[in-house]
Short mmCIF file of C-alpha atoms and ligand atoms in Angstrom, two decimals:
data_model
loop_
_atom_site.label_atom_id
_atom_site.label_comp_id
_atom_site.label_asym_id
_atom_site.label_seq_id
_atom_site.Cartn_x
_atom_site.Cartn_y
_atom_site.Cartn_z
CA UNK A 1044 -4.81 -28.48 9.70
CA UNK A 1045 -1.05 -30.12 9.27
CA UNK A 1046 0.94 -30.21 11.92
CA UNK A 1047 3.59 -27.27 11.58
CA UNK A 1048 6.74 -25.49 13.43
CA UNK A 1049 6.66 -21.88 13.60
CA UNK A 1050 10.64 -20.81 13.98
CA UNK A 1051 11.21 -17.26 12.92
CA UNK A 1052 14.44 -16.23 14.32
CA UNK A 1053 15.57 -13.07 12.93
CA UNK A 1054 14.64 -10.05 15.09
CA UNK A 1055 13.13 -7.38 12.91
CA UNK A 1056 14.30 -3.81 13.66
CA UNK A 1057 11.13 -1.59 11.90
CA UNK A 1058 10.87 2.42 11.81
CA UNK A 1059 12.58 5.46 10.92
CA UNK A 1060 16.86 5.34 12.08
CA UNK A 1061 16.04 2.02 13.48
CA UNK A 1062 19.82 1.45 11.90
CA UNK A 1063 21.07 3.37 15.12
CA UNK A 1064 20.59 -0.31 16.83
CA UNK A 1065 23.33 -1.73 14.32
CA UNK A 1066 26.32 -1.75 17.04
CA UNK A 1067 23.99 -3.47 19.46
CA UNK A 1068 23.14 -5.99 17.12
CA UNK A 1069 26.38 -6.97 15.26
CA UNK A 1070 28.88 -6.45 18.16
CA UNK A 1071 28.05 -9.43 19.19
CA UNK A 1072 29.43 -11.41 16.27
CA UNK A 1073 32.66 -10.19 15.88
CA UNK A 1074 34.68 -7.21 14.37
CA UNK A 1075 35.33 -8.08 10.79
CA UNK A 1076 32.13 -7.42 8.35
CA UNK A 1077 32.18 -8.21 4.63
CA UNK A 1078 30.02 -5.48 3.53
CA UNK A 1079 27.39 -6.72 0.72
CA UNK A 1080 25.21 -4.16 -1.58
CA UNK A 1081 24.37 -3.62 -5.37
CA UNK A 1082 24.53 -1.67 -7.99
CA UNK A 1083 24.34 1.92 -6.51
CA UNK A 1084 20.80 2.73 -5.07
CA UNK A 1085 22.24 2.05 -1.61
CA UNK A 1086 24.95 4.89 -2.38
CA UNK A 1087 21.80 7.49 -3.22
CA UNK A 1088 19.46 6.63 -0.44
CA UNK A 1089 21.47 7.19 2.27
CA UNK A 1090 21.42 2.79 3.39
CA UNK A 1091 25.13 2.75 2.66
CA UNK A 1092 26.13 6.16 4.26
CA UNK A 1093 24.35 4.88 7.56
CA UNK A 1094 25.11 1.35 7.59
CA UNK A 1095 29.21 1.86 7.58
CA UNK A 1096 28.70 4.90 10.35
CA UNK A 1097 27.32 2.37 12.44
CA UNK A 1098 29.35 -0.23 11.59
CA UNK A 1099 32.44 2.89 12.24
CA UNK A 1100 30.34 3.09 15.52
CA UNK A 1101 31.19 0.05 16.23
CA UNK A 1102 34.95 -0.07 15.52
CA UNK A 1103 34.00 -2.58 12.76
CA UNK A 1104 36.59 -3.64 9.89
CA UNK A 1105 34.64 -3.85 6.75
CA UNK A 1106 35.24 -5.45 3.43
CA UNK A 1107 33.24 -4.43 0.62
CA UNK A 1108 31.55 -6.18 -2.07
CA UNK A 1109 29.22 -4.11 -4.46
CA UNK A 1110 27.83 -4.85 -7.75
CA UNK A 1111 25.49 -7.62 -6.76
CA UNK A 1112 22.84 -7.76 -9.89
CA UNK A 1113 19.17 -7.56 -10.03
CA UNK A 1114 18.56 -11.72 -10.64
CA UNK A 1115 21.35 -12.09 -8.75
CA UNK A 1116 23.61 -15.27 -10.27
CA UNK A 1117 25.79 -17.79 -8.91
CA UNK A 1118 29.63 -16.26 -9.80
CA UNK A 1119 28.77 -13.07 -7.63
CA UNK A 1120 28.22 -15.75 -5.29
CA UNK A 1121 31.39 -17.53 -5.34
CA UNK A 1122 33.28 -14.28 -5.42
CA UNK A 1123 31.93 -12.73 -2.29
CA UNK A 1124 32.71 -15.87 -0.53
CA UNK A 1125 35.99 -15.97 -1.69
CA UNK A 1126 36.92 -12.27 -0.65
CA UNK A 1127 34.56 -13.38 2.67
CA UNK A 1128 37.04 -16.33 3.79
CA UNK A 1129 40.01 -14.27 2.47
CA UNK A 1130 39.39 -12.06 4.90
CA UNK A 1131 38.45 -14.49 7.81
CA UNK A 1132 34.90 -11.91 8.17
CA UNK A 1133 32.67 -13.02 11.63
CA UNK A 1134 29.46 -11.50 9.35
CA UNK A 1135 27.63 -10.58 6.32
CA UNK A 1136 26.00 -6.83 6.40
CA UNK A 1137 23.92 -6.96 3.65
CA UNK A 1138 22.37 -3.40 2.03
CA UNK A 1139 19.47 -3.85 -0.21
CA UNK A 1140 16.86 -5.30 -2.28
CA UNK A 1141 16.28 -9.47 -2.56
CA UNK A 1142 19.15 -9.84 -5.00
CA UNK A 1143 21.63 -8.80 -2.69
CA UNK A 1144 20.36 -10.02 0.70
CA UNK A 1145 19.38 -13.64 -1.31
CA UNK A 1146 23.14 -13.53 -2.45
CA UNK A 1147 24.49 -12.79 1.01
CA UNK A 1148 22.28 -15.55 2.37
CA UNK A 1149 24.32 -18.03 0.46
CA UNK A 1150 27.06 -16.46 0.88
CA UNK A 1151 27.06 -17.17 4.50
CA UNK A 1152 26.84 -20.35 3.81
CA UNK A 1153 29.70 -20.57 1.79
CA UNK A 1154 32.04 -19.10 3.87
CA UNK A 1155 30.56 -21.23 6.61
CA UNK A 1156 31.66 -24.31 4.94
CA UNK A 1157 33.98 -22.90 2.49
CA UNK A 1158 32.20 -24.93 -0.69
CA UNK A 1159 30.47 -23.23 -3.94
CA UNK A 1160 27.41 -21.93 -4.37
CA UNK A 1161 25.68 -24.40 -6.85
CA UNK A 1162 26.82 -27.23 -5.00
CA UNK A 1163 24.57 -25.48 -1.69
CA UNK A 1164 21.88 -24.28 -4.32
CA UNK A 1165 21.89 -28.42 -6.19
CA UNK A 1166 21.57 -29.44 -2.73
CA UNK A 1167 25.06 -31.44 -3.37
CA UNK A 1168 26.29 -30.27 -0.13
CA UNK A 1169 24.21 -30.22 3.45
CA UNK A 1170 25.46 -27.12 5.15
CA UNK A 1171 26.57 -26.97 8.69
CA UNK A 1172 25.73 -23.61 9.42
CA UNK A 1173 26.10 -19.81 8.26
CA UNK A 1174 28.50 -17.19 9.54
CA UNK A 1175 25.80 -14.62 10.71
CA UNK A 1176 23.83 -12.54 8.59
CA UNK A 1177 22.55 -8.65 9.33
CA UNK A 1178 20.16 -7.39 6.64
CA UNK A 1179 19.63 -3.93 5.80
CA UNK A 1180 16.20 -3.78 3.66
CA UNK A 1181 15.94 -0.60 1.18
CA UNK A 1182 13.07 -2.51 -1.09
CA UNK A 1183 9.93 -3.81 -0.11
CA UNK A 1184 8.76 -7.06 -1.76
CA UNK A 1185 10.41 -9.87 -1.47
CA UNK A 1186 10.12 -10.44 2.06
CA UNK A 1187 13.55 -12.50 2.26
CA UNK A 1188 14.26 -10.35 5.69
CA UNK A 1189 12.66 -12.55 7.82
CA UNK A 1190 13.22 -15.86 5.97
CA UNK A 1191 15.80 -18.45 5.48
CA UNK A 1192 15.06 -18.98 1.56
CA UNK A 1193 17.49 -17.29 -1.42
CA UNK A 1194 17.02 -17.57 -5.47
CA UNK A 1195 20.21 -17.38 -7.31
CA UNK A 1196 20.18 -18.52 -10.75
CA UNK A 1197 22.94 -19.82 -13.58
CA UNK A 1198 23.55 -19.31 -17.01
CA UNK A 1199 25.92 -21.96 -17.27
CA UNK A 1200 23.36 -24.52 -16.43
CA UNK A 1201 20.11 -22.70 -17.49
CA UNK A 1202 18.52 -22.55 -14.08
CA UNK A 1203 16.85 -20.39 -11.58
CA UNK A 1204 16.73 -22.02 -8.41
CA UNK A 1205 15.15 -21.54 -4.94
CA UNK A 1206 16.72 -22.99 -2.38
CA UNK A 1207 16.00 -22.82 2.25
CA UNK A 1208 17.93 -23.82 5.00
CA UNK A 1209 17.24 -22.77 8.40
CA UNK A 1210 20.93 -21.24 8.44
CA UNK A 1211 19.87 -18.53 6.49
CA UNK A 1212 17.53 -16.51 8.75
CA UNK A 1213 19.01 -13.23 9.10
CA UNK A 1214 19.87 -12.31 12.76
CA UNK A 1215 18.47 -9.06 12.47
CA UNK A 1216 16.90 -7.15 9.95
CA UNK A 1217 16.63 -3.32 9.84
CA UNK A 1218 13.35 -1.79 8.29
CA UNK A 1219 13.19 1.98 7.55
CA UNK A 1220 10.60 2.62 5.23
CA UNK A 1221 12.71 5.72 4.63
CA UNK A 1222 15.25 3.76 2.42
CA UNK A 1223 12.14 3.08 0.29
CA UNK A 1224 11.32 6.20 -0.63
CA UNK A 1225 13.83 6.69 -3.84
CA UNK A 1226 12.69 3.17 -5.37
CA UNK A 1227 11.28 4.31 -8.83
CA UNK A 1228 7.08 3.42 -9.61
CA UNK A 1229 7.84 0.49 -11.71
CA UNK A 1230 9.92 -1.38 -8.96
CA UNK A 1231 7.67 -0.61 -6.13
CA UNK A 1232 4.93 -1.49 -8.54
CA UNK A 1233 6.69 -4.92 -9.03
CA UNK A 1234 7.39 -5.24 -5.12
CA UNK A 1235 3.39 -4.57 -4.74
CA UNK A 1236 2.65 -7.46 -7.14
CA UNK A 1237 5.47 -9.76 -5.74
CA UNK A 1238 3.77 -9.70 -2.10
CA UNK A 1239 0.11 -10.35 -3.74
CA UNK A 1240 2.11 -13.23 -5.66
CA UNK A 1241 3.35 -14.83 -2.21
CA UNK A 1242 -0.03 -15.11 -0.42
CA UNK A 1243 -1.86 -16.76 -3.75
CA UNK A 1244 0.91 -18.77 -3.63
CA UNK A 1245 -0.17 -19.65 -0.04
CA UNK A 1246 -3.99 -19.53 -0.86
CA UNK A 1247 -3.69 -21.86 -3.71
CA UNK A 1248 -1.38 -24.27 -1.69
CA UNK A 1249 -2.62 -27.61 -0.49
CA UNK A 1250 -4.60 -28.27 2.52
CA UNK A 1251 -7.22 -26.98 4.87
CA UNK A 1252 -6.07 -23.91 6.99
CA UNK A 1253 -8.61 -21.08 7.90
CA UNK A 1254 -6.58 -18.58 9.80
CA UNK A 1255 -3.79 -18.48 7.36
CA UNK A 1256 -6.49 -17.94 4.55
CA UNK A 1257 -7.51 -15.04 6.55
CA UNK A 1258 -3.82 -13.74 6.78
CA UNK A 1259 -3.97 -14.19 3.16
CA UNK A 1260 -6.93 -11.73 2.81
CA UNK A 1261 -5.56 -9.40 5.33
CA UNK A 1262 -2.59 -8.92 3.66
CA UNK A 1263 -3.82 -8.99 -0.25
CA UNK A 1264 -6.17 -6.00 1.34
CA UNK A 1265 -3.49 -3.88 2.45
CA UNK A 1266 -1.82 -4.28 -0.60
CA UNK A 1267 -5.55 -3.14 -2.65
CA UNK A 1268 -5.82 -0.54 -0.68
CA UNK A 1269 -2.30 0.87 -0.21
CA UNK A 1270 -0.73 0.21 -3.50
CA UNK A 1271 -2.43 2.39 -5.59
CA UNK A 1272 -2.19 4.81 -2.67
CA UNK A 1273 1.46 4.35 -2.31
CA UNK A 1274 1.87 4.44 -6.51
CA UNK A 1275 -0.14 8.35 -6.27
CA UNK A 1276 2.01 9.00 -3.91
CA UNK A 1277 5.82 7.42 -3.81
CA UNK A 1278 7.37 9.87 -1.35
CA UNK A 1279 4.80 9.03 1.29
CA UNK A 1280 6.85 7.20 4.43
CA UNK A 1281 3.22 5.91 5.90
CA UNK A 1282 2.36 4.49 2.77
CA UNK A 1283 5.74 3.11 1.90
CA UNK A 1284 5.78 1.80 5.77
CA UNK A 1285 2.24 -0.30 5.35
CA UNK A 1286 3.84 -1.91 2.08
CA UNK A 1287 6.70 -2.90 3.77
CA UNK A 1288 5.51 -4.36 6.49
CA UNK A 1289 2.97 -6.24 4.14
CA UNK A 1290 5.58 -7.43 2.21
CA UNK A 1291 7.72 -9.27 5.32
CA UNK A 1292 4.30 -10.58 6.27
CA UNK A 1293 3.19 -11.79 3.24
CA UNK A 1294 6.36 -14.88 3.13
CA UNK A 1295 7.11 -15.10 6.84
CA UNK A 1296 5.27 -17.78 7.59
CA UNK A 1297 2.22 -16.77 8.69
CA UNK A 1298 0.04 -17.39 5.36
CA UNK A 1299 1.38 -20.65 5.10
CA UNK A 1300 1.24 -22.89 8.64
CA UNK A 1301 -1.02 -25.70 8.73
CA UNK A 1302 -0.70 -26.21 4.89
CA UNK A 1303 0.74 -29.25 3.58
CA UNK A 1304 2.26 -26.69 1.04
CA UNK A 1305 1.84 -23.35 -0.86
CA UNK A 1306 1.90 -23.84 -5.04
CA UNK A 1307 4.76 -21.77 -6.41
CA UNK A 1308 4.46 -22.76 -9.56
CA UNK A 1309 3.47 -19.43 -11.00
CA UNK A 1310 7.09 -18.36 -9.04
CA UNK A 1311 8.62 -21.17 -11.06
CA UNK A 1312 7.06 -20.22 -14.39
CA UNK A 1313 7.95 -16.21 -13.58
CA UNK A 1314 11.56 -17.07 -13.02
CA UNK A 1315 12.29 -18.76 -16.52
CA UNK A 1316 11.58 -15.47 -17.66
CA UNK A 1317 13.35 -13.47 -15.08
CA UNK A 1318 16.41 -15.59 -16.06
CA UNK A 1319 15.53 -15.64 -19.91
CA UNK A 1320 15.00 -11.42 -20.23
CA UNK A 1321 16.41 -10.28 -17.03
CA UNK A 1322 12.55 -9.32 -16.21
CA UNK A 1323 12.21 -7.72 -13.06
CA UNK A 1324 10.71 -10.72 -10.59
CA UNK A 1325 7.40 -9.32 -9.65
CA UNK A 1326 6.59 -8.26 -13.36
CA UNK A 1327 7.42 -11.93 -13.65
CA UNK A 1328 4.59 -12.70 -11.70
CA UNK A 1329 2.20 -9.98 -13.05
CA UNK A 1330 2.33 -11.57 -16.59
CA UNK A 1331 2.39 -15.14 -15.14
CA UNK A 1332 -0.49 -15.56 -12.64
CA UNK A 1333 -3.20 -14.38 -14.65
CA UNK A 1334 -2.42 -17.17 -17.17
CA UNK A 1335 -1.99 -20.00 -14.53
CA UNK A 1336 -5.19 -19.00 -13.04
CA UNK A 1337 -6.77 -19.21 -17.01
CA UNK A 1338 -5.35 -22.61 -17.44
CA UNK A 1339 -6.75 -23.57 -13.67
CA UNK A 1340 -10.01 -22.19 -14.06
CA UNK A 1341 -11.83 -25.35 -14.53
CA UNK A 1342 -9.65 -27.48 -12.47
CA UNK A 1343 -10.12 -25.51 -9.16
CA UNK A 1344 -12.69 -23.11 -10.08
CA UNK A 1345 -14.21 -22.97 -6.12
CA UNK A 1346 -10.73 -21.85 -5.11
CA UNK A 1347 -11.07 -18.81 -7.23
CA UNK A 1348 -14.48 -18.32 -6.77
CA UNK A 1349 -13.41 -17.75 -2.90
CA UNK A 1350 -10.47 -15.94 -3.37
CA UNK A 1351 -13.12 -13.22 -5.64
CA UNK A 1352 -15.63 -13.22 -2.77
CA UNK A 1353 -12.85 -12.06 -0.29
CA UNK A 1354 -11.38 -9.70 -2.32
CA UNK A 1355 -13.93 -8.38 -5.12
CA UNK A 1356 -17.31 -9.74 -4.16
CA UNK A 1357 -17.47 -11.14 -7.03
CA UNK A 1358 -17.80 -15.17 -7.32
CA UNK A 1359 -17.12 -15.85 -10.65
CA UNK A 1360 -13.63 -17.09 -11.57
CA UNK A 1361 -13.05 -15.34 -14.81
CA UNK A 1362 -14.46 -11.99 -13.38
CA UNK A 1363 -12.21 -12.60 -10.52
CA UNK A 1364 -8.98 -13.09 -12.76
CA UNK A 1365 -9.94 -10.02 -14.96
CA UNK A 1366 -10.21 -7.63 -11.59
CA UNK A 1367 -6.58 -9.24 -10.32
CA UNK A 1368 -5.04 -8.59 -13.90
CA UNK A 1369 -6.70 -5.13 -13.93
CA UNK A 1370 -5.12 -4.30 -10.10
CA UNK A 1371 -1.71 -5.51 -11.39
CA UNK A 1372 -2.19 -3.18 -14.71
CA UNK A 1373 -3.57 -0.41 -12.78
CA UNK A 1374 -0.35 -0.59 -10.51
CA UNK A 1375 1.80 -0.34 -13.57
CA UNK A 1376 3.01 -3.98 -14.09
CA UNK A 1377 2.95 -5.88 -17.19
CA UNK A 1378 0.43 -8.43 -17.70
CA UNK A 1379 1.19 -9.85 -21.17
CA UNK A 1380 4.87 -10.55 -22.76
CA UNK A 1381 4.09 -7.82 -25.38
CA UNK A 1382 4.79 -5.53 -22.96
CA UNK A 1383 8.38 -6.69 -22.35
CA UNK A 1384 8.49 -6.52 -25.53
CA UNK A 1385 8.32 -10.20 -26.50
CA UNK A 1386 5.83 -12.02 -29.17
CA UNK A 1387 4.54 -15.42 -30.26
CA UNK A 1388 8.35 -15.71 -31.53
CA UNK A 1389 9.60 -16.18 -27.64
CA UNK A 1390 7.34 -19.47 -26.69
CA UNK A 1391 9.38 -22.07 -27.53
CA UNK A 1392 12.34 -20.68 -26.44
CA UNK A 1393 10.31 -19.86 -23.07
CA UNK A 1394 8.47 -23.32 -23.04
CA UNK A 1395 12.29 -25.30 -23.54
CA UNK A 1396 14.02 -23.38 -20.40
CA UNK A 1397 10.28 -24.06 -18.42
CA UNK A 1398 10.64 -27.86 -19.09
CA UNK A 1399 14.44 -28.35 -18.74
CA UNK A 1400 13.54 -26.64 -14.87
CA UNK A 1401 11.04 -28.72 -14.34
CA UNK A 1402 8.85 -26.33 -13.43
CA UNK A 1403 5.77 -27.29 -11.35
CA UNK A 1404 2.92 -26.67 -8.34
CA UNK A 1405 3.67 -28.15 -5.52
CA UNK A 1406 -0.22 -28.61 -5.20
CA UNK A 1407 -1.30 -28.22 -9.10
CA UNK A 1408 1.25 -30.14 -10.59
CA UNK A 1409 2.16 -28.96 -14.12
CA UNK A 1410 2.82 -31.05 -17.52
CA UNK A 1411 4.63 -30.07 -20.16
CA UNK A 1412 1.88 -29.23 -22.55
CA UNK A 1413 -0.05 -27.08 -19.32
CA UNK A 1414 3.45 -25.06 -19.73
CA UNK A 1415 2.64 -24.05 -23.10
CA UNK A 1416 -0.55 -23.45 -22.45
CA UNK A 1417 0.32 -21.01 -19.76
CA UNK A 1418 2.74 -19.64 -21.85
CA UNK A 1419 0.34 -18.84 -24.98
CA UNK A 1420 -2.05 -16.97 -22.46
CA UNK A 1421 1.13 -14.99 -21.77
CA UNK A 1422 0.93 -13.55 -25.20
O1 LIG B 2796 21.39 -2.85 -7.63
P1 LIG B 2796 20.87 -1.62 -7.02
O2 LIG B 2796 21.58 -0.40 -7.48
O3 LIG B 2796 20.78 -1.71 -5.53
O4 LIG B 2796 19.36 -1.38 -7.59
C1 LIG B 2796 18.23 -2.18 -7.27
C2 LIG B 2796 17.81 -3.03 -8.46
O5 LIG B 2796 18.16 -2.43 -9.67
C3 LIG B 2796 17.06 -1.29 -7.08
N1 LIG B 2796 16.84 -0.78 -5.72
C4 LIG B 2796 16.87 -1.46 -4.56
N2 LIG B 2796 16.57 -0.64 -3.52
C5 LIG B 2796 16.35 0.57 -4.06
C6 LIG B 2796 16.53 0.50 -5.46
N3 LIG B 2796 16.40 1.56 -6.26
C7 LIG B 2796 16.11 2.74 -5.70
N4 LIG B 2796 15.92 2.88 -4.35
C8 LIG B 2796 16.04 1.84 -3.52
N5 LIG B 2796 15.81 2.00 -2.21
O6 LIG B 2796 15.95 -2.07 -7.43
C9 LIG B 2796 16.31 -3.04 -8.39
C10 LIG B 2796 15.73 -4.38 -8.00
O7 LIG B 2796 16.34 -4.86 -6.84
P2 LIG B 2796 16.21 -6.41 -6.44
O8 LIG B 2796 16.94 -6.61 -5.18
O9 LIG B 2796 16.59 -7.23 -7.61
O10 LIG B 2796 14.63 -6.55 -6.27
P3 LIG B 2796 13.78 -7.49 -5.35
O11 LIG B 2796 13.86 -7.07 -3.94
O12 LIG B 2796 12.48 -7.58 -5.99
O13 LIG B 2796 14.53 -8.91 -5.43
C11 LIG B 2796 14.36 -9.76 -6.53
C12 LIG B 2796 15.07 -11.07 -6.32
O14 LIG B 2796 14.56 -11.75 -5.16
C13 LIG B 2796 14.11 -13.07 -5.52
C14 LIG B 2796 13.70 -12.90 -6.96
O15 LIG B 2796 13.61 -14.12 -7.63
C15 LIG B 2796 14.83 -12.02 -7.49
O16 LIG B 2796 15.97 -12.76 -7.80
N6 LIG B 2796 13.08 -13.54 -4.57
C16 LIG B 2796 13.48 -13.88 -3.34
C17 LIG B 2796 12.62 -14.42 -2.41
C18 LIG B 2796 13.07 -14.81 -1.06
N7 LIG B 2796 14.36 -14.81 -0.79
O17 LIG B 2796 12.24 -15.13 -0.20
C19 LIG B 2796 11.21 -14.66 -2.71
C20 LIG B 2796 10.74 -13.95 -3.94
O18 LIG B 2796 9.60 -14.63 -4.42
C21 LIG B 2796 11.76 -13.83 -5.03
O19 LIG B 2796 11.80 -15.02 -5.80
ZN1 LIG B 2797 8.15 -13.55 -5.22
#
């Protein structure tokens, strides 16, 4: 086992009208509140309507900046900062998926320091801090609520970029599984996938680490056996409660300490498509993950082998990559580009934007011709 810090800061608000505790929690912080959320969905499922009572509660002055886009990029960014230090705001509410709490993350930061966000992002800047961040979750998948890492990308410079500071844990996060219950089958289908993604991400990370492995398995579990539940059934608040809490647990920390690292290179791969076709980030992963395991079959084939005795009983690696591509079809989620509706026409143009990213494992390191090998099992 490496030697690790566990630091989780953010206190995590979970349940139905847990958003009653918003006073209590942002009072503390000031009075001005720049007021972050996306396209709409927050309007229809009743996150916005109880977020600014609260915040009305609380004899808050809020600014308001909607429109934040699924694959959120860089000049949304820029502007909410600007509006953010316009208005001198003491904190960042943010109402909504990853996008917009990933965007309010840097955001922070930028009004923090008062620099841009692809100079934080390109790591051309150290920040000194955040102004403090309240997230209000209404999709479960990411699990950016309770941790300090954002993905923003740019289409100026043909990236999509991860990027953590420790600034960036939310103070608090509010929970209510109830704001989850008007996100359509393909997105929680895609939020399923995208929490299965972050634990093999763990499990095929370097280094020896039993107990997260188990977290792994306890997690991947819940999502086997609640998913297709949940996808039979999407106005079920138990259901949609498990997933949720899956989700947060599944990149919180605890799959990953005592690991020299996790892989993420599938993450990588799924994101030059994300930022290519605007595909929805866990479909990303859906397509991509079966094909990195193909390519990495023979390379770590007792890793897989493992990973199908845990969850299928079955030790053979290619069995166990069928039954994971079959759960992420059954769920709803594309597994090959065809059905984004892209061909053998797309893998150069996909292969270009993987190598001029970089894009590797942190563990299985990746050269340019494994990329378009990856990508052709994509097809
Ligand atoms: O824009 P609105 O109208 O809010 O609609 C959103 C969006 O169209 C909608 N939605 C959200 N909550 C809803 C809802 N629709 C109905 N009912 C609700 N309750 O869903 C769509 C997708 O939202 P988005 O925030 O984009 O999805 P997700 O949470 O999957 O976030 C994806 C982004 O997070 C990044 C991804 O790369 C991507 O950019 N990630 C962030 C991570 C992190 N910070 O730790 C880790 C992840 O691996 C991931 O990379
Ligand atoms: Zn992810």
């Amino acid at each position: 086992m490496q030697n690790f810090i566990a630091y989780i800061p953010t206190q995590l608000h979970f349940g139905k009208g847990v958003i009653k505790g918003l006073p209590g929690a942002s009072l503390p912080f000031g009075k001005k509140v720049l007021l972050m959320y996306g396209k709409g969905s927050a309007l229809k499922n009743g996150s916005y309507d109880d977020t600014l009572q609260q915040l009305k509660i609380a004899e808050m002055e809020v600014f308001h900046f909607d429109g934040i886009k699924s694959n959120p990029v860089v000049e949304d960014v820029d502007a909410a900062a600007e509006l953010g230090i316009a208005k001198q705001v003491d904190m960042i509410v943010a109402v909504g998926g990853g996008s917009v709490i990933d965007s309010a993350k840097i955001t922070a930061i930028c009004i923090h320091d008062q620099v841009k966000a692809w100079d934080v992002v390109k790591r051309k800047v150290i920040p000194t801090g955040a102004i403090p961040l309240i997230t209000v979750l209404t999709l479960a998948a990411t699990g950016t609520e309770m941790n300090s890492v954002a993905v923003l990308q740019n289409h100026k410079t043909d990236e999509k970029l991860g990027y953590g500071h420790i600034s960036m844990y939310p103070k608090h996060s509010f929970l209510d599984p109830g704001y989850t219950l008007s996100v359509p089958a393909n997105y929680t289908a895609f939020g399923v996938v995208d929490l299965v993604a972050h634990c093999l991400e763990a499990w095929f990370g370097a280094g020896d680490a039993s107990l997260s492995d188990r977290f792994v398995i306890a997690i991947i579990k819940e999502a086997m056996e609640y998913g297709p539940l949940l996808m039979n059934d999407l106005n079920n608040y138990d259901l949609r409660a498990r997933i949720m809490w899956a989700a947060t647990n599944a990149l919180n920390g605890l799959t990953s300490y005592g690991r020299v690292s996790g892989d993420w290179a599938v993450h990588g791969l799924g994101h030059v498509l994300s930022y290519l076709y605007d595909t929805p980030h866990g479909a990303s992963l859906s397509i991509v993950y079966p094909a990195w395991l193909r390519i990495m079959k023979d390379r770590i084939p007792a890793r897989i082998s493992q990973l199908g005795e845990q969850l299928f009983n079955e030790n053979d690696p290619e069995k166990t990559i069928v039954m994971l591509e079959a759960f992420f079809s059954e769920l709803g989620s594309p597994v090959r580009l065809s059905e984004i509706g892209k061909t053998d026409n797309e893998v150069e143009e996909i292969v270009k934007i993987m190598n001029h990213n970089r894009v590797s494992g942190m563990n299985m390191r990746l050269s340019e011709d494994d990329r378009r090998q990856i990508v052709l099992q994509m097809v």
